[in-house]
Structures are given as structure tokens and as C-alpha cells.
PDB file of C-alpha atoms in Angstrom:
ATOM      1  CA  GLN A   1      20.249 -28.229 235.514  1.00  0.00           C
ATOM      2  CA  ALA A   2      21.644 -25.513 233.376  1.00  0.00           C
ATOM      3  CA  GLN A   3      25.225 -25.471 232.879  1.00  0.00           C
ATOM      4  CA  LEU A   4      27.917 -23.612 230.911  1.00  0.00           C
ATOM      5  CA  VAL A   5      31.437 -24.884 230.575  1.00  0.00           C
ATOM      6  CA  GLU A   6      34.204 -22.775 228.949  1.00  0.00           C
ATOM      7  CA  SER A   7      37.281 -24.270 227.445  1.00  0.00           C
ATOM      8  CA  GLY A   8      40.266 -23.120 225.367  1.00  0.00           C
ATOM      9  CA  GLY A   9      42.134 -20.789 227.555  1.00  0.00           C
ATOM     10  CA  GLY A  10      45.993 -20.936 228.027  1.00  0.00           C
ATOM     11  CA  LEU A  11      49.162 -19.019 227.811  1.00  0.00           C
ATOM     12  CA  VAL A  12      50.086 -17.310 224.588  1.00  0.00           C
ATOM     13  CA  PRO A  13      52.563 -14.523 223.482  1.00  0.00           C
ATOM     14  CA  PRO A  14      51.404 -11.182 222.478  1.00  0.00           C
ATOM     15  CA  GLY A  15      49.991 -11.085 218.979  1.00  0.00           C
ATOM     16  CA  ASP A  16      48.770 -14.795 219.043  1.00  0.00           C
ATOM     17  CA  SER A  17      45.302 -16.071 218.822  1.00  0.00           C
ATOM     18  CA  LEU A  18      43.042 -18.235 221.001  1.00  0.00           C
ATOM     19  CA  ARG A  19      39.519 -19.576 220.524  1.00  0.00           C
ATOM     20  CA  LEU A  20      37.371 -20.022 223.539  1.00  0.00           C
ATOM     21  CA  SER A  21      34.465 -22.379 223.458  1.00  0.00           C
ATOM     22  CA  CYS A  22      31.335 -22.585 225.792  1.00  0.00           C
ATOM     23  CA  ALA A  23      29.233 -25.721 225.847  1.00  0.00           C
ATOM     24  CA  ALA A  24      25.770 -25.342 227.243  1.00  0.00           C
ATOM     25  CA  SER A  25      23.635 -28.093 228.576  1.00  0.00           C
ATOM     26  CA  GLY A  26      20.451 -28.658 230.581  1.00  0.00           C
ATOM     27  CA  ARG A  27      18.461 -25.978 228.875  1.00  0.00           C
ATOM     28  CA  THR A  28      17.501 -24.769 225.416  1.00  0.00           C
ATOM     29  CA  PHE A  29      20.154 -22.192 225.207  1.00  0.00           C
ATOM     30  CA  SER A  30      19.352 -21.492 221.575  1.00  0.00           C
ATOM     31  CA  THR A  31      16.644 -19.176 222.814  1.00  0.00           C
ATOM     32  CA  TYR A  32      19.173 -17.387 225.055  1.00  0.00           C
ATOM     33  CA  ASN A  33      21.204 -14.330 224.223  1.00  0.00           C
ATOM     34  CA  MET A  34      24.843 -15.279 225.004  1.00  0.00           C
ATOM     35  CA  GLY A  35      27.799 -13.252 226.177  1.00  0.00           C
ATOM     36  CA  TRP A  36      31.355 -13.351 227.131  1.00  0.00           C
ATOM     37  CA  PHE A  37      32.809 -11.379 229.992  1.00  0.00           C
ATOM     38  CA  ARG A  38      36.335 -11.180 231.593  1.00  0.00           C
ATOM     39  CA  GLN A  39      37.805 -10.344 234.946  1.00  0.00           C
ATOM     40  CA  ALA A  40      41.322  -9.559 235.723  1.00  0.00           C
ATOM     41  CA  PRO A  41      42.701  -9.674 239.448  1.00  0.00           C
ATOM     42  CA  GLY A  42      41.543  -6.669 241.400  1.00  0.00           C
ATOM     43  CA  GLN A  43      39.197  -5.464 238.545  1.00  0.00           C
ATOM     44  CA  GLU A  44      35.593  -5.346 237.864  1.00  0.00           C
ATOM     45  CA  ARG A  45      34.023  -7.985 235.459  1.00  0.00           C
ATOM     46  CA  GLU A  46      34.234  -6.542 231.942  1.00  0.00           C
ATOM     47  CA  PHE A  47      31.832  -6.989 228.926  1.00  0.00           C
ATOM     48  CA  VAL A  48      33.724  -8.592 226.048  1.00  0.00           C
ATOM     49  CA  ALA A  49      31.196  -9.719 223.496  1.00  0.00           C
ATOM     50  CA  ALA A  50      27.582 -10.818 223.132  1.00  0.00           C
ATOM     51  CA  MET A  51      25.333 -12.270 220.375  1.00  0.00           C
ATOM     52  CA  THR A  52      21.468 -12.518 220.403  1.00  0.00           C
ATOM     53  CA  TRP A  53      19.758 -15.865 220.272  1.00  0.00           C
ATOM     54  CA  SER A  54      19.199 -15.784 216.555  1.00  0.00           C
ATOM     55  CA  GLY A  55      22.807 -14.639 215.735  1.00  0.00           C
ATOM     56  CA  GLY A  56      21.473 -11.544 214.123  1.00  0.00           C
ATOM     57  CA  SER A  57      23.151  -9.096 216.253  1.00  0.00           C
ATOM     58  CA  THR A  58      26.639  -8.924 217.825  1.00  0.00           C
ATOM     59  CA  TYR A  59      28.154  -6.437 220.353  1.00  0.00           C
ATOM     60  CA  TYR A  60      31.689  -5.953 221.423  1.00  0.00           C
ATOM     61  CA  GLY A  61      33.488  -3.989 224.113  1.00  0.00           C
ATOM     62  CA  ASP A  62      35.592  -1.170 222.842  1.00  0.00           C
ATOM     63  CA  SER A  63      38.830  -2.797 223.859  1.00  0.00           C
ATOM     64  CA  VAL A  64      38.320  -5.858 221.765  1.00  0.00           C
ATOM     65  CA  LYS A  65      36.542  -4.546 218.845  1.00  0.00           C
ATOM     66  CA  GLY A  66      38.064  -5.536 215.539  1.00  0.00           C
ATOM     67  CA  ARG A  67      40.195  -8.154 217.297  1.00  0.00           C
ATOM     68  CA  PHE A  68      37.506 -10.622 218.775  1.00  0.00           C
ATOM     69  CA  THR A  69      34.645 -12.289 217.163  1.00  0.00           C
ATOM     70  CA  ILE A  70      31.650 -14.019 218.859  1.00  0.00           C
ATOM     71  CA  SER A  71      29.873 -16.965 217.117  1.00  0.00           C
ATOM     72  CA  ARG A  72      27.294 -19.478 218.035  1.00  0.00           C
ATOM     73  CA  ASP A  73      26.143 -22.904 216.805  1.00  0.00           C
ATOM     74  CA  ASN A  74      22.651 -23.427 218.194  1.00  0.00           C
ATOM     75  CA  ALA A  75      22.490 -27.069 216.923  1.00  0.00           C
ATOM     76  CA  LYS A  76      25.569 -27.860 219.031  1.00  0.00           C
ATOM     77  CA  ASN A  77      24.600 -25.505 221.928  1.00  0.00           C
ATOM     78  CA  THR A  78      28.049 -23.844 221.748  1.00  0.00           C
ATOM     79  CA  VAL A  79      29.328 -20.336 221.770  1.00  0.00           C
ATOM     80  CA  ASN A  80      32.685 -19.429 220.604  1.00  0.00           C
ATOM     81  CA  LEU A  81      35.082 -16.437 220.971  1.00  0.00           C
ATOM     82  CA  GLN A  82      37.863 -15.932 218.492  1.00  0.00           C
ATOM     83  CA  MET A  83      40.554 -13.838 219.944  1.00  0.00           C
ATOM     84  CA  ASN A  84      43.162 -12.492 217.589  1.00  0.00           C
ATOM     85  CA  SER A  85      46.105 -10.020 218.075  1.00  0.00           C
ATOM     86  CA  LEU A  86      46.038 -10.753 221.783  1.00  0.00           C
ATOM     87  CA  LYS A  87      47.646  -8.175 224.051  1.00  0.00           C
ATOM     88  CA  PRO A  88      49.030  -8.565 227.595  1.00  0.00           C
ATOM     89  CA  GLU A  89      45.972  -6.581 228.841  1.00  0.00           C
ATOM     90  CA  ASP A  90      43.720  -9.190 227.582  1.00  0.00           C
ATOM     91  CA  THR A  91      44.866 -11.407 230.446  1.00  0.00           C
ATOM     92  CA  ALA A  92      41.929 -12.341 232.517  1.00  0.00           C
ATOM     93  CA  VAL A  93      39.496 -15.024 233.516  1.00  0.00           C
ATOM     94  CA  TYR A  94      36.970 -15.323 230.652  1.00  0.00           C
ATOM     95  CA  TYR A  95      33.399 -16.202 231.362  1.00  0.00           C
ATOM     96  CA  CYS A  96      30.606 -17.334 229.164  1.00  0.00           C
ATOM     97  CA  ALA A  97      27.046 -16.347 230.231  1.00  0.00           C
ATOM     98  CA  ALA A  98      23.432 -16.645 229.089  1.00  0.00           C
ATOM     99  CA  THR A  99      20.379 -14.217 229.469  1.00  0.00           C
ATOM    100  CA  VAL A 100      16.935 -13.712 228.274  1.00  0.00           C
ATOM    101  CA  SER A 101      17.452  -9.804 228.727  1.00  0.00           C
ATOM    102  CA  THR A 102      18.112  -7.598 225.766  1.00  0.00           C
ATOM    103  CA  TRP A 103      20.427  -5.530 227.723  1.00  0.00           C
ATOM    104  CA  LEU A 104      23.526  -7.505 226.922  1.00  0.00           C
ATOM    105  CA  ARG A 105      26.386  -5.305 228.088  1.00  0.00           C
ATOM    106  CA  SER A 106      25.542  -5.623 231.674  1.00  0.00           C
ATOM    107  CA  ALA A 107      26.774  -8.652 233.749  1.00  0.00           C
ATOM    108  CA  THR A 108      23.795  -8.274 236.175  1.00  0.00           C
ATOM    109  CA  GLU A 109      21.429  -9.217 233.359  1.00  0.00           C
ATOM    110  CA  TYR A 110      22.784 -12.601 232.949  1.00  0.00           C
ATOM    111  CA  ASN A 111      21.207 -15.636 234.540  1.00  0.00           C
ATOM    112  CA  TYR A 112      23.539 -18.317 233.988  1.00  0.00           C
ATOM    113  CA  TRP A 113      27.384 -18.410 234.141  1.00  0.00           C
ATOM    114  CA  GLY A 114      30.185 -20.796 233.472  1.00  0.00           C
ATOM    115  CA  GLN A 115      33.178 -21.330 235.850  1.00  0.00           C
ATOM    116  CA  GLY A 116      35.647 -19.359 233.649  1.00  0.00           C
ATOM    117  CA  THR A 117      38.710 -20.239 231.722  1.00  0.00           C
ATOM    118  CA  GLN A 118      42.029 -18.420 232.308  1.00  0.00           C
ATOM    119  CA  VAL A 119      43.776 -16.495 229.523  1.00  0.00           C
ATOM    120  CA  ASN A 120      47.379 -15.344 229.911  1.00  0.00           C
ATOM    121  CA  VAL A 121      49.026 -13.265 227.246  1.00  0.00           C
ATOM    122  CA  SER A 122      52.728 -12.932 228.047  1.00  0.00           C
ATOM    123  CA  SER A 123      56.072 -13.053 226.361  1.00  0.00           C
TER     124      SER A 123
END
């Protein structure tokens, strides 16, 4: 059974960094495009970043561009999200997801989802 498990969330002060990881199992996720989304209380799920299966293309949401970096290691079936210069508005549950679609910014295009990891940015 396909499974995605996120880790690395926590509580950090503004300006700090966090690295989220997503471990995939049960399928050959090296052939899937992978994405990160986030959802804050009372808000819709927001696109954060995505990377094609080959790693050849990356996409970022406007609010994180220049601060977050997505990467993947297909040999280890992992996808990472390096988050720098964190702001209070980055506080949310972060989800890893996988898709065969090429429309990577839409949450509805993703077939598999992790359970999420909480990120809190606060002084």
C-alpha cells in the first residue's frame, strides 16, 4: 500500500529554518511528481512547492519563492522541503503529496497524501 510520511515539523522563532522530509513507500514514487502543500486553520490548502519526477523542473508558490527549496532523492524515495527565513504566516500543517498529473499546483490533481506535519513559527 502506498504511503507518504512527513517529518521534521516543529516550533521555531521567526527567521529560523526547518527541513521537512517525506518518506515514500509501497510504490515506485520515483516516477511520480511530488509536491508540498500547507493548510492553516480556517484556510484552504495552499500550494507550496513541487518537483517533477526527474527533478528537472521545480515550482513554488509566490509566498515561499526564494525562501523554500524542494529536493528529492529517488534512490531513497524521499522528498525534502528546506524552509529558510520562516515567518509567522508560514505556520500550518505541511503535507507531502504525489501525482502522475503535470498540473502540479492543484491539490485535486494529487493521488497520494501524507498525514501532515505541524510547523509553528512564533517568538
